[in-house]
Structures are given as C-alpha cells and as structure tokens.
PDB file of C-alpha atoms and ligand atoms in Angstrom:
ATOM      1  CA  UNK A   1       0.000   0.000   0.000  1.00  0.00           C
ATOM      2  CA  UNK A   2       1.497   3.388  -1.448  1.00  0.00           C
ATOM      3  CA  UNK A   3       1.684   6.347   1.236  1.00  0.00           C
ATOM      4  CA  UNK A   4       1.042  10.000   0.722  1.00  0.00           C
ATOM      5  CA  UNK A   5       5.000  10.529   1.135  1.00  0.00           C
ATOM      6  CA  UNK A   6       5.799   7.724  -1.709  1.00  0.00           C
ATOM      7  CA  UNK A   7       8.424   8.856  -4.124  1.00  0.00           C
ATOM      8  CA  UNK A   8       6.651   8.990  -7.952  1.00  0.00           C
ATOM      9  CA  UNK A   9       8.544   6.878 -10.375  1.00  0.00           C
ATOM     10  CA  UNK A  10       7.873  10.072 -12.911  1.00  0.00           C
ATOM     11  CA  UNK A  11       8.668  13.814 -13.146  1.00  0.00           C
ATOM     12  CA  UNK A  12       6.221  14.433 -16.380  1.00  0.00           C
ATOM     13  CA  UNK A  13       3.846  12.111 -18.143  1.00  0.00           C
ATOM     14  CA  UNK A  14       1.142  12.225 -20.815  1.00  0.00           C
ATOM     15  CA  UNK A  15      -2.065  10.152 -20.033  1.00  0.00           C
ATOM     16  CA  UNK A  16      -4.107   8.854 -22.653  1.00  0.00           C
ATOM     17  CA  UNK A  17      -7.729   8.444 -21.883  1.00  0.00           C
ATOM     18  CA  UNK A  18     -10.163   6.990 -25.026  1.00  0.00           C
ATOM     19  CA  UNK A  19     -13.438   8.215 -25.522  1.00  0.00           C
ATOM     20  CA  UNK A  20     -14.918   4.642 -24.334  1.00  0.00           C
ATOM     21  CA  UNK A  21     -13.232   4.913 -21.203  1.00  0.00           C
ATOM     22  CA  UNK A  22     -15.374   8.002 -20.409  1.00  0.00           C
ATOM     23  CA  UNK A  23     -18.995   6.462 -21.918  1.00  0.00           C
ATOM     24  CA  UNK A  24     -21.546   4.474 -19.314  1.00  0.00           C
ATOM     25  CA  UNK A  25     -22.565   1.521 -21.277  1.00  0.00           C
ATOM     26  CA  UNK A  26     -25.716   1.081 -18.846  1.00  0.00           C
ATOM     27  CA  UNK A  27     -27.172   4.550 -19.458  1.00  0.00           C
ATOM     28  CA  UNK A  28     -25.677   4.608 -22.777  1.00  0.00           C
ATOM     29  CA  UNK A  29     -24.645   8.179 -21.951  1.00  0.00           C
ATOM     30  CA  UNK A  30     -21.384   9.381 -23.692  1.00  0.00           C
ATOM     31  CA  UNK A  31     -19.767  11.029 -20.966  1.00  0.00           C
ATOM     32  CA  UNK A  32     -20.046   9.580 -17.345  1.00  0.00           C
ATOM     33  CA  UNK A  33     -20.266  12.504 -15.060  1.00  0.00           C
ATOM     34  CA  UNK A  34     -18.936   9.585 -12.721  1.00  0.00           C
ATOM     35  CA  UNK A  35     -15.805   8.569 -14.117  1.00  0.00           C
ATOM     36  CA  UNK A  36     -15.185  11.983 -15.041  1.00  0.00           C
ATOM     37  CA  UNK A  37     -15.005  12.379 -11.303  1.00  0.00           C
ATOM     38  CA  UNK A  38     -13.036   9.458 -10.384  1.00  0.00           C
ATOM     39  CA  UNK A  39     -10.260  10.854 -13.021  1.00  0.00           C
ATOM     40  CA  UNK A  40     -10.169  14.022 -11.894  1.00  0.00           C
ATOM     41  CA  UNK A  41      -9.546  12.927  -8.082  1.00  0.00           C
ATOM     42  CA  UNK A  42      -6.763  10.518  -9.605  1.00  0.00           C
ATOM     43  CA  UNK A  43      -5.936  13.362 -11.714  1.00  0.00           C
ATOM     44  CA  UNK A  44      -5.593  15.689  -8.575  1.00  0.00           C
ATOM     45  CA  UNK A  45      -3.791  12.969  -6.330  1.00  0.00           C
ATOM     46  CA  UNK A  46      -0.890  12.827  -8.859  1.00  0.00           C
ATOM     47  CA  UNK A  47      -0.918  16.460  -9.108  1.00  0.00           C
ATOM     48  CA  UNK A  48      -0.418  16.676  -5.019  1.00  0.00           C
ATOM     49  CA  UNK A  49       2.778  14.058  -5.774  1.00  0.00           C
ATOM     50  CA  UNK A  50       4.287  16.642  -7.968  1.00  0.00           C
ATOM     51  CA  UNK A  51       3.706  14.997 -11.107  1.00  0.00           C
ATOM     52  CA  UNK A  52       3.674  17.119 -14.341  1.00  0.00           C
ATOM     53  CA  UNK A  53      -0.035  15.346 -16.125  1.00  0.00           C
ATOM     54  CA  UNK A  54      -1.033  16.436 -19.594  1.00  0.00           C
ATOM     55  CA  UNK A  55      -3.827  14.470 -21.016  1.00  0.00           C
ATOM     56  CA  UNK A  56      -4.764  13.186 -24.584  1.00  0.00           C
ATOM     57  CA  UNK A  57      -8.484  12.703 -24.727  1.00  0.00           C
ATOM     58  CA  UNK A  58      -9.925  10.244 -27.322  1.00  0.00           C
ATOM     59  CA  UNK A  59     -13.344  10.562 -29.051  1.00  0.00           C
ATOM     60  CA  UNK A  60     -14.619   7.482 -29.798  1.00  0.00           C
ATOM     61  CA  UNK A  61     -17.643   7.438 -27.348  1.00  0.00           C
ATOM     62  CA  UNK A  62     -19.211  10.077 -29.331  1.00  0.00           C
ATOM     63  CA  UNK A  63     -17.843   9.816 -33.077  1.00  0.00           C
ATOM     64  CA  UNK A  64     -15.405   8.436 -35.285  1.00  0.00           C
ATOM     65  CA  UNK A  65     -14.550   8.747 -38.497  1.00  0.00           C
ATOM     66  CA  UNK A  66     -14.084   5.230 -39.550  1.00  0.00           C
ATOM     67  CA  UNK A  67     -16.973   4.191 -38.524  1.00  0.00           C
ATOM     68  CA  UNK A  68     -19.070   6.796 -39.821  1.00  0.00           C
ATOM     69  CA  UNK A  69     -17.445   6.428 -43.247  1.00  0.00           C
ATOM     70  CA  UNK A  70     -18.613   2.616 -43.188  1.00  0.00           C
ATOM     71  CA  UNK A  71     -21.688   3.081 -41.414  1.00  0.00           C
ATOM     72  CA  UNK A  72     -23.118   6.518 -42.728  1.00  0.00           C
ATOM     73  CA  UNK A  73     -21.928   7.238 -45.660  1.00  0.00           C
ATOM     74  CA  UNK A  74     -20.212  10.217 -44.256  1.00  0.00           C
ATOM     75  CA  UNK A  75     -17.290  11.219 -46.518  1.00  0.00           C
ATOM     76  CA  UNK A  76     -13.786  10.046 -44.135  1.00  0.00           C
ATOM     77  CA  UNK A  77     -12.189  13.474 -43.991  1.00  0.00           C
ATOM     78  CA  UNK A  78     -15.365  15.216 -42.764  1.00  0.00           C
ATOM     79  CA  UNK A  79     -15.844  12.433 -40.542  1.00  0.00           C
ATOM     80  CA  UNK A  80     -12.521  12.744 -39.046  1.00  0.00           C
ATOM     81  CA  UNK A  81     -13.207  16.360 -38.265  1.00  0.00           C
ATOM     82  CA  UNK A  82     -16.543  15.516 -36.642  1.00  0.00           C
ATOM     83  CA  UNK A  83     -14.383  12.868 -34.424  1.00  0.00           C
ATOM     84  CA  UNK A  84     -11.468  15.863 -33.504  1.00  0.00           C
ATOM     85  CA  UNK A  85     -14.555  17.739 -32.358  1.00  0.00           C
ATOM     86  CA  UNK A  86     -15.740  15.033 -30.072  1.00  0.00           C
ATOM     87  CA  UNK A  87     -12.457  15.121 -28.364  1.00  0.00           C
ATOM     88  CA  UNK A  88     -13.159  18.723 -27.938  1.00  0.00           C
ATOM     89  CA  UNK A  89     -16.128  17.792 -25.868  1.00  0.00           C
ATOM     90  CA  UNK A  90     -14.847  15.225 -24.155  1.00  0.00           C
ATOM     91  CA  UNK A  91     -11.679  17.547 -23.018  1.00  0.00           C
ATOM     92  CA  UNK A  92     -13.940  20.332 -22.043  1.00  0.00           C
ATOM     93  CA  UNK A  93     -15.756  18.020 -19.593  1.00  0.00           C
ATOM     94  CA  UNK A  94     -12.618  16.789 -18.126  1.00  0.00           C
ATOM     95  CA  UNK A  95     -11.715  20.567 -17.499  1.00  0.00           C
ATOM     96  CA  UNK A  96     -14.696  21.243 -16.299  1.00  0.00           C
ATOM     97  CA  UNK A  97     -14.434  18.520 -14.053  1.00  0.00           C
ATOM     98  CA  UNK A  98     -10.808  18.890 -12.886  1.00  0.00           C
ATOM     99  CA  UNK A  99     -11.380  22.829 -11.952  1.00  0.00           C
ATOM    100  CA  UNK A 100     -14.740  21.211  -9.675  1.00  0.00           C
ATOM    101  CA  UNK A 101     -11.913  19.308  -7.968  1.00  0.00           C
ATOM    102  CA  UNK A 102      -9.904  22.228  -7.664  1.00  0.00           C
ATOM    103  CA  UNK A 103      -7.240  21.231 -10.123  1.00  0.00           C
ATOM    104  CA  UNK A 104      -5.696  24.036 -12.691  1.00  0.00           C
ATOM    105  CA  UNK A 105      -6.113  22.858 -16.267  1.00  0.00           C
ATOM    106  CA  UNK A 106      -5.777  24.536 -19.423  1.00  0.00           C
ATOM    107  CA  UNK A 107      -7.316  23.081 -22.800  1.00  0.00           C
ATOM    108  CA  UNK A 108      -4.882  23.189 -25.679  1.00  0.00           C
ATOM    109  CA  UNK A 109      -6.746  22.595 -29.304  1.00  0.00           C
ATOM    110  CA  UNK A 110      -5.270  21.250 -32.370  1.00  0.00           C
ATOM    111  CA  UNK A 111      -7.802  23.103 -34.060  1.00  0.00           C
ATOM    112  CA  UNK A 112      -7.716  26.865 -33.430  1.00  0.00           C
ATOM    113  CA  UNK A 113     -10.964  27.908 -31.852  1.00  0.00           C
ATOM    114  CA  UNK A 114     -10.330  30.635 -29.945  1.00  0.00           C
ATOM    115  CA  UNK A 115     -13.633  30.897 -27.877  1.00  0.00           C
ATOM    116  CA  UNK A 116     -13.341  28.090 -26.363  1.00  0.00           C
ATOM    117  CA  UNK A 117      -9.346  26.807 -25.663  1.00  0.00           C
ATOM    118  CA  UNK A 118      -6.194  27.626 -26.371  1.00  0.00           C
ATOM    119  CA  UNK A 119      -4.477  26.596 -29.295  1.00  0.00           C
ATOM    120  CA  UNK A 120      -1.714  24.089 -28.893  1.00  0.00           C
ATOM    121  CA  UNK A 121       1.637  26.009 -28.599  1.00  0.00           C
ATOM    122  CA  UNK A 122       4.331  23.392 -27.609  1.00  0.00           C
ATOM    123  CA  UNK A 123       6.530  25.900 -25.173  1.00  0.00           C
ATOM    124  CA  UNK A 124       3.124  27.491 -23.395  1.00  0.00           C
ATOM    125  CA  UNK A 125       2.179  23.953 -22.944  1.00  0.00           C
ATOM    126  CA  UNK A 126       5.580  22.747 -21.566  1.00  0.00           C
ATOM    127  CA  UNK A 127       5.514  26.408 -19.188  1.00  0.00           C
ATOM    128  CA  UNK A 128       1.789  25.117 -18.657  1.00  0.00           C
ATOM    129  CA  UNK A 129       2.962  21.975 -16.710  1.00  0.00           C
ATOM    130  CA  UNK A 130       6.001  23.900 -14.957  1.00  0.00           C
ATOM    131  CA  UNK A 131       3.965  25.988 -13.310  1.00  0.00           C
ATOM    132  CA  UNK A 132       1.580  22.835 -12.112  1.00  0.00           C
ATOM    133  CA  UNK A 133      -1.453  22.880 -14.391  1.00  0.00           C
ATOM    134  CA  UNK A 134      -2.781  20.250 -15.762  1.00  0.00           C
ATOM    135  CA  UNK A 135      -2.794  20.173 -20.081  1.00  0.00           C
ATOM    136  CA  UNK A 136      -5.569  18.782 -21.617  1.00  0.00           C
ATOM    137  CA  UNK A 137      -4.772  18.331 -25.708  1.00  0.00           C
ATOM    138  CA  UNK A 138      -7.384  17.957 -27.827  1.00  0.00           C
ATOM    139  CA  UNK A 139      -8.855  17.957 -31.377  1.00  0.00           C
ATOM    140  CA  UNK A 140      -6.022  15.151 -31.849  1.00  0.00           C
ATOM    141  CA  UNK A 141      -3.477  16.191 -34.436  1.00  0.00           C
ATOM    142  CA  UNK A 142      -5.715  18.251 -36.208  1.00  0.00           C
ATOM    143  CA  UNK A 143      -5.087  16.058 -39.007  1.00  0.00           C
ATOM    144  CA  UNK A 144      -7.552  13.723 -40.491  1.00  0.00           C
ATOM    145  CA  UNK A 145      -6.670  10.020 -41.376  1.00  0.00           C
ATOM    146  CA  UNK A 146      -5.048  10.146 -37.786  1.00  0.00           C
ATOM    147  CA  UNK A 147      -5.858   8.766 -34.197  1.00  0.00           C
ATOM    148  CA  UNK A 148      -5.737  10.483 -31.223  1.00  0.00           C
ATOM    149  CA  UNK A 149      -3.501   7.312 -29.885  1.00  0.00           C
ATOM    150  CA  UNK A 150      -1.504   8.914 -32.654  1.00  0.00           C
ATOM    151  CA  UNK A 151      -1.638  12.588 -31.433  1.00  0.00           C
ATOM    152  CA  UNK A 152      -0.854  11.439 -27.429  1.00  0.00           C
ATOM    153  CA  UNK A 153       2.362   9.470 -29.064  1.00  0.00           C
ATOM    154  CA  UNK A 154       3.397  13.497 -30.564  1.00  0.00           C
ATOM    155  CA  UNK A 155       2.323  15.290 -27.221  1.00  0.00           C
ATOM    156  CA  UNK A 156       4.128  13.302 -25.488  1.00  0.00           C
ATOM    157  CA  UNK A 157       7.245  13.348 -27.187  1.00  0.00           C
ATOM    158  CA  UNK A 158       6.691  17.387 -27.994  1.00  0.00           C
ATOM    159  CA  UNK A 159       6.603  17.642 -23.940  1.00  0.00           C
ATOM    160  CA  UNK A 160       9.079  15.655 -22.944  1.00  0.00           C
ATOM    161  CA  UNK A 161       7.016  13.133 -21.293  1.00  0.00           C
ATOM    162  CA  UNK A 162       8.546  10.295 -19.713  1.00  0.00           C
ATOM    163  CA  UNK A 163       5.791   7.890 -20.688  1.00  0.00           C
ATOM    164  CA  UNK A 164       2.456   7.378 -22.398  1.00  0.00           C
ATOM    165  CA  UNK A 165       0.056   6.212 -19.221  1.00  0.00           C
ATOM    166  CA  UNK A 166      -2.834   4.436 -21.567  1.00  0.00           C
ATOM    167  CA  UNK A 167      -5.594   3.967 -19.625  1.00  0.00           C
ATOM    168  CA  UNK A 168      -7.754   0.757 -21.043  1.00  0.00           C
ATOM    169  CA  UNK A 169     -10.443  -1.283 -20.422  1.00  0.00           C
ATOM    170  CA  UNK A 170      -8.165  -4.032 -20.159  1.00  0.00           C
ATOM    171  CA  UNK A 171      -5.624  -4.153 -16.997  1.00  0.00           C
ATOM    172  CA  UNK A 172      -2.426  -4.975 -19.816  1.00  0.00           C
ATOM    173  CA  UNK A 173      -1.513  -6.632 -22.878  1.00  0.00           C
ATOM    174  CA  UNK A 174      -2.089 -10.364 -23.042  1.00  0.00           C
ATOM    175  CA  UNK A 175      -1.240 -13.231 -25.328  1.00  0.00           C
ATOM    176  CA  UNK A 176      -4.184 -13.294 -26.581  1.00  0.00           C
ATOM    177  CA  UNK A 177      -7.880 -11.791 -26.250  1.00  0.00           C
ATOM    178  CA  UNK A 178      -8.152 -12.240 -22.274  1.00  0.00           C
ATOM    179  CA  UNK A 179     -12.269 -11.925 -23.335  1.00  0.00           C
ATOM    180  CA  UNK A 180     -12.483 -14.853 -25.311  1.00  0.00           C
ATOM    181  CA  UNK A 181      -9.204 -17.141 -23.762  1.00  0.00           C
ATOM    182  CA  UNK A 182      -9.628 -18.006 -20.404  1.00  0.00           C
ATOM    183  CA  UNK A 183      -5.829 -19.285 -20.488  1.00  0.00           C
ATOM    184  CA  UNK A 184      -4.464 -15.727 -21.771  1.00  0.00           C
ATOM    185  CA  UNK A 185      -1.651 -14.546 -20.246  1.00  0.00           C
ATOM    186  CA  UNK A 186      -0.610 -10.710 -19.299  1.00  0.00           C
ATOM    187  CA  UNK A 187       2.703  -9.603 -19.858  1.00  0.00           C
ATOM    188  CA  UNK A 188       4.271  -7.288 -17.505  1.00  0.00           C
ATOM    189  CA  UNK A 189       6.899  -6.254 -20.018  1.00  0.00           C
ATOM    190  CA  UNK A 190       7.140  -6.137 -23.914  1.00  0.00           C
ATOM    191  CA  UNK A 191       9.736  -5.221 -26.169  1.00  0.00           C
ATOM    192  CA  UNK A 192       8.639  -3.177 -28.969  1.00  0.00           C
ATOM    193  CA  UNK A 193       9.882  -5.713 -31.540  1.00  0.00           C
ATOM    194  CA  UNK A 194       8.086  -8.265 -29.717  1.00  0.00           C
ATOM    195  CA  UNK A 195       4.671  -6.708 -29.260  1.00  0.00           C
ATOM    196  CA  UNK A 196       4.888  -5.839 -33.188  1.00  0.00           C
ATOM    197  CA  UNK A 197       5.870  -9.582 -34.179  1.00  0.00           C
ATOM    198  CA  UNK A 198       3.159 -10.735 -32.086  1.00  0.00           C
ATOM    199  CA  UNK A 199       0.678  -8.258 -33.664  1.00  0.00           C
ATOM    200  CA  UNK A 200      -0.755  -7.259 -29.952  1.00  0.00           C
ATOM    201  CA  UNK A 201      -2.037  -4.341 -31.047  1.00  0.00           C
ATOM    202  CA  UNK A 202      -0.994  -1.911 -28.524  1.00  0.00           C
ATOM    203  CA  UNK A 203      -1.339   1.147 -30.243  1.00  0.00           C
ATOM    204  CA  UNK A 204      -2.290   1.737 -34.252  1.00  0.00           C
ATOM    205  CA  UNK A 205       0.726   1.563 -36.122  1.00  0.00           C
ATOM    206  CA  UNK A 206       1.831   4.872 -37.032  1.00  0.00           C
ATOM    207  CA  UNK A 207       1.702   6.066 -33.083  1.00  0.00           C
ATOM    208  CA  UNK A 208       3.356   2.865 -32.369  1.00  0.00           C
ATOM    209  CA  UNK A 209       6.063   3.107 -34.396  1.00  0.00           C
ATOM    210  CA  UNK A 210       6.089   6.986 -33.334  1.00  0.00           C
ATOM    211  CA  UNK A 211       6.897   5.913 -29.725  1.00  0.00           C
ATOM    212  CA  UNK A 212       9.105   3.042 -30.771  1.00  0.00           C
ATOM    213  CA  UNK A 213      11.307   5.621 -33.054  1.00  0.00           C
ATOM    214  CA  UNK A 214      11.851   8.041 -30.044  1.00  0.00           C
ATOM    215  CA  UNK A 215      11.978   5.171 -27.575  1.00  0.00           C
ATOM    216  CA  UNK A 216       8.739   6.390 -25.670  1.00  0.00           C
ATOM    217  CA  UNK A 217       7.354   3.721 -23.298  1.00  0.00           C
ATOM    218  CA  UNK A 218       3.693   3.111 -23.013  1.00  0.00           C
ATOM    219  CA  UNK A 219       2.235   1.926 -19.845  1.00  0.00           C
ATOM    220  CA  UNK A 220      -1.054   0.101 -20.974  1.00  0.00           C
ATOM    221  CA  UNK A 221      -3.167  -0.353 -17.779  1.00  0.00           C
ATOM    222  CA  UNK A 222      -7.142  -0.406 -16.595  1.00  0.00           C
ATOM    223  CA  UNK A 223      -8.345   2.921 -15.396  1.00  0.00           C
ATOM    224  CA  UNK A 224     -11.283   0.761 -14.409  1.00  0.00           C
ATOM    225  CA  UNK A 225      -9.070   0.072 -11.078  1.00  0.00           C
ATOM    226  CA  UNK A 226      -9.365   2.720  -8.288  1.00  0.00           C
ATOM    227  CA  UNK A 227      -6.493   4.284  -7.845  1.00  0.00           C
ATOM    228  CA  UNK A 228      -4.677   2.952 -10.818  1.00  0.00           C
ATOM    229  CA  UNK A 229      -2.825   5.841 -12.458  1.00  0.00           C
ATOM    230  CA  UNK A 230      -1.693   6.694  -8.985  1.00  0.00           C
ATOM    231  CA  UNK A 231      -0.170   3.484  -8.667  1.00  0.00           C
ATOM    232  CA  UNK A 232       1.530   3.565 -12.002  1.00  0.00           C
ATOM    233  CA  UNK A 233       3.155   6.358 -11.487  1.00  0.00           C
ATOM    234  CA  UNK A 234       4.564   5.557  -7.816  1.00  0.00           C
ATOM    235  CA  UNK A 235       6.204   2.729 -10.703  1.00  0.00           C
ATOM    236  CA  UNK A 236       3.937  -0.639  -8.801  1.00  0.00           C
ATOM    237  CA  UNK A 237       3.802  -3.679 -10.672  1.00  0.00           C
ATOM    238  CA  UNK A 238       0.811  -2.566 -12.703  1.00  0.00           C
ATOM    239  CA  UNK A 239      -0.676  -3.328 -16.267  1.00  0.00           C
ATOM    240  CA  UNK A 240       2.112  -3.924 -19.086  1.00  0.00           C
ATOM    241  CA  UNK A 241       5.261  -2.138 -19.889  1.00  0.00           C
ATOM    242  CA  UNK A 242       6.336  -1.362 -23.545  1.00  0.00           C
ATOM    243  CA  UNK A 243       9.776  -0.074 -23.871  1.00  0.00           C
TER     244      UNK A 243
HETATM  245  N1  UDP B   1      -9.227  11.925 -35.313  1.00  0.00           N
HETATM  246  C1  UDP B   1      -8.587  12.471 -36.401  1.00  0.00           C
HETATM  247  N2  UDP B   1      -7.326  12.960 -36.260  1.00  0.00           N
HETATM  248  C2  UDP B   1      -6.643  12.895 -35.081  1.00  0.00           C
HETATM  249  C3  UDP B   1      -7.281  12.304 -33.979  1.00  0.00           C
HETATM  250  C4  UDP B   1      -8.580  11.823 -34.112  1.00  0.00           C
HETATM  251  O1  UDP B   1      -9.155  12.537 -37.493  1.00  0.00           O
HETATM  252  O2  UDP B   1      -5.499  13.353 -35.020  1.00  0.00           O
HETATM  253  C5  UDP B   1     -10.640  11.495 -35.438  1.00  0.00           C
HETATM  254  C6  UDP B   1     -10.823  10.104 -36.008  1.00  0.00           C
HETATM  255  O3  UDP B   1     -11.980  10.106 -36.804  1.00  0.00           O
HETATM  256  C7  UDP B   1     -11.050   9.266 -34.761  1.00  0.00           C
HETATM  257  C8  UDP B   1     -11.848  10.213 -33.899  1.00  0.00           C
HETATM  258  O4  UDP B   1     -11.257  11.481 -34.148  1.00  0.00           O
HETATM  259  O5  UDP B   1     -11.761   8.101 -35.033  1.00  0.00           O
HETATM  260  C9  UDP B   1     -11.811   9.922 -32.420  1.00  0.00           C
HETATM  261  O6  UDP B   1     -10.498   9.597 -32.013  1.00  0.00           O
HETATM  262  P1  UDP B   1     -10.105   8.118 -31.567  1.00  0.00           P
HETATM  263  O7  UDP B   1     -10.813   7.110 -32.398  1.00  0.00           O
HETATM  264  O8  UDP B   1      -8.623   8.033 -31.541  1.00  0.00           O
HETATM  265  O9  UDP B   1     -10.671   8.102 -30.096  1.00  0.00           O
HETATM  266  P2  UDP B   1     -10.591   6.971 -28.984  1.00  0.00           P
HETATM  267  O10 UDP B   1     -10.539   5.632 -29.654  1.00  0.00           O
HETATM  268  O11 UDP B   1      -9.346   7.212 -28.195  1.00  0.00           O
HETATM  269  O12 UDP B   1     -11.820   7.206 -28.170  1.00  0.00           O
END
C-alpha cells in the first residue's frame, strides 16, 4: 500500500484516456459525469505528488470517423473532423471537471478555436505543466486520417514526457484476447519488436512506431481500477510495460 510521502517513479507524463473509457454503457450516456469524477480525483492525487499530467483525450464514445465512413456514408475526412470535435467535448468536460476538484487545467486545441481553448503552442504547454497545471490536448493532431492514440504518441514526445500512461479497459496486454481465452496470459513487459511480431495491437501503427522511433514507453493499464494511475506512477507492478 502506497503512502502519501511515496516517491513517484515520474517527473512528467502524458495520459491517454479513449473516448470509451469516459462512456456508461448502462445509461448509454457518452460522458459519465462519474468517471469523469473518479479521473479528476486521480488526476488531482498525482498532481499533489508533484507529477507534471497532460492528457490526450480520445473521441470514440461520441464519433469516429471510420466508422461513420462505413456506417453513414459520411465522406472520411469530414468524418474525421466531426471525431477531432468530439475530443473537444470530451476535453472540455474533463476541465470542467478537474477545476470542480480544484485542479488548474488549461485546454490546448489542435484546431484553433479561440472561444473556447487555447491553441496548442508546444513551449506554453511545456511552461503550462512547470507551473503545475494540468494540459488537456485535444482535437487530436488536427489532421484527419489520424488517431488520437496517434496525437498522445506526438504530445508526449513534444513535452518531454517520460511515458504514455494508456488507460484501457483491459488491466495490460495479453497473449491473446483475455475476453475470449480463459488461459491468456498478461505480460508485464514487452519489447517493442516483440509486441509488433506478435501483432498485440498496442497502439495503431503509425503512433506505435512513433513511440518506438523516439523510444517512448507506453504503460497500458485499466483505469477501471481505483487508484490505478496513482499506482503507475509511484512505478507498482501494474498493467504492461512497452519499452
Ligand atoms: N481523429 C482524427 N485525427 C486525429 C485524432 C482523431 O481525425 O489526429 C478522429 C478520427 O476520426 C477518430 C476520432 O477522431 O476516429 C476519435 O479519435 P479516436 O478514435 O482516436 O478516439 P478513442 O478511440 O481514443 O476514443
């Protein structure tokens, strides 16, 4: 059991949430006033350990483009765009939600809109997390035909981060499916070359091979567990390693 005095394993890191994570799948809802709450305590508990936390929000629980290319017709690149803007929501509920918890956060947009957040300025985000506020990036890349997986492999290496927290449904990377194989078995730690060969999946490959190129590890873990990111970053034995 960690105590308030533990030592965190990190300085800086760059937590990527997905738009699922934040979606109740009884109410169908797409944002979870709930687990917004849960992440912004976790969010504010790592903030009182002195950790430098910028965030990558995904968009998924509300639209992607992919899907609404195959599904609706809708033409990819406009699609994409709608999906950017659902990470806008989803970040501006997570602000909302961290300043209720008395957290400092400022929203940083791939795509300039002015009203609403800033726009993503690498140094004012860097001078953002030395002076202990919380980043929230969103509106991915700003670049269609991308993920935001993708755009929290950039952030993190544009900030210096010392490591992509992903926060799954799943508490790691297994063998294989741990929904369908009872006998699948977690990894604690994966090469890069090794998670590719095995085609786990970790990331999508361009943000993979991102992180792999500029040796970024990603910690894939469940954010389902209380107190997870927490424990990550005090370095327990939690989810898988990539590095
Ligand atoms: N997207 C994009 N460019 C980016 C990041 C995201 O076009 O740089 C779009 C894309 O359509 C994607 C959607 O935004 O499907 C939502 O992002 P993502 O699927 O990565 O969200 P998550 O799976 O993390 O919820």
């Amino acid at each position: 059991m960690s105590t308030a005095s533990a030592t965190p394993k990190y300085k800086r890191v760059l937590l990527k949430i997905s738009g699922e994570a934040l979606k109740n799948y009884q109410t169908g809802e797409p944002i979870d006033a709930g687990v917004l709450k849960r992440l912004a305590e976790d969010i504010k508990e790592i903030r009182k350990l002195g950790v430098q936390i910028s965030v990558v929000v995904g968009g998924g629980n509300i639209f992607r483009g992919l899907a609404g290319a195959n599904n609706k017709g809708t033409d990819r690149t406009t699609g994409d765009n709608m999906g950017m803007l659902a990470t806008v929501i989803n970040g501006l509920a997570l602000m909302d939600a961290l300043e209720k918890n008395g957290v400092e956060v400022r929203v940083q947009t791939a795509i300039p809109m002015d009203k609403i957040a800033e726009p993503f300025i690498q140094r004012r985000a860097v001078r953002h997390l030395e002076k202990g506020r919380a980043v929230v990036f969103v509106a991915g890349t700003g670049n269609p035909y991308c993920t935001t997986d993708y755009a929290a492999a950039l952030r993190a290496n544009e900030v210096n981060a010392e490591i992509i927290l992903k926060a799954t449904k799943v508490d790691g990377i297994y063998d294989k499916d741990p929904m369908k194989h009872a006998d699948a078995v977690k990894y604690a730690h994966i090469g890069y070359e090794e998670a590719l060969m095995k085609r786990l999946g970790v990331m999508d490959a361009e943000a993979f091979a991102l992180c792999q190129t500029n040796k970024m590890p990603i910690l894939v873990f469940s954010m389902n567990e209380p107190g997870s990111i927490r424990r990550a970053i005090l370095g327990e034995t939690i989810g898988t390693i990539v590095n």
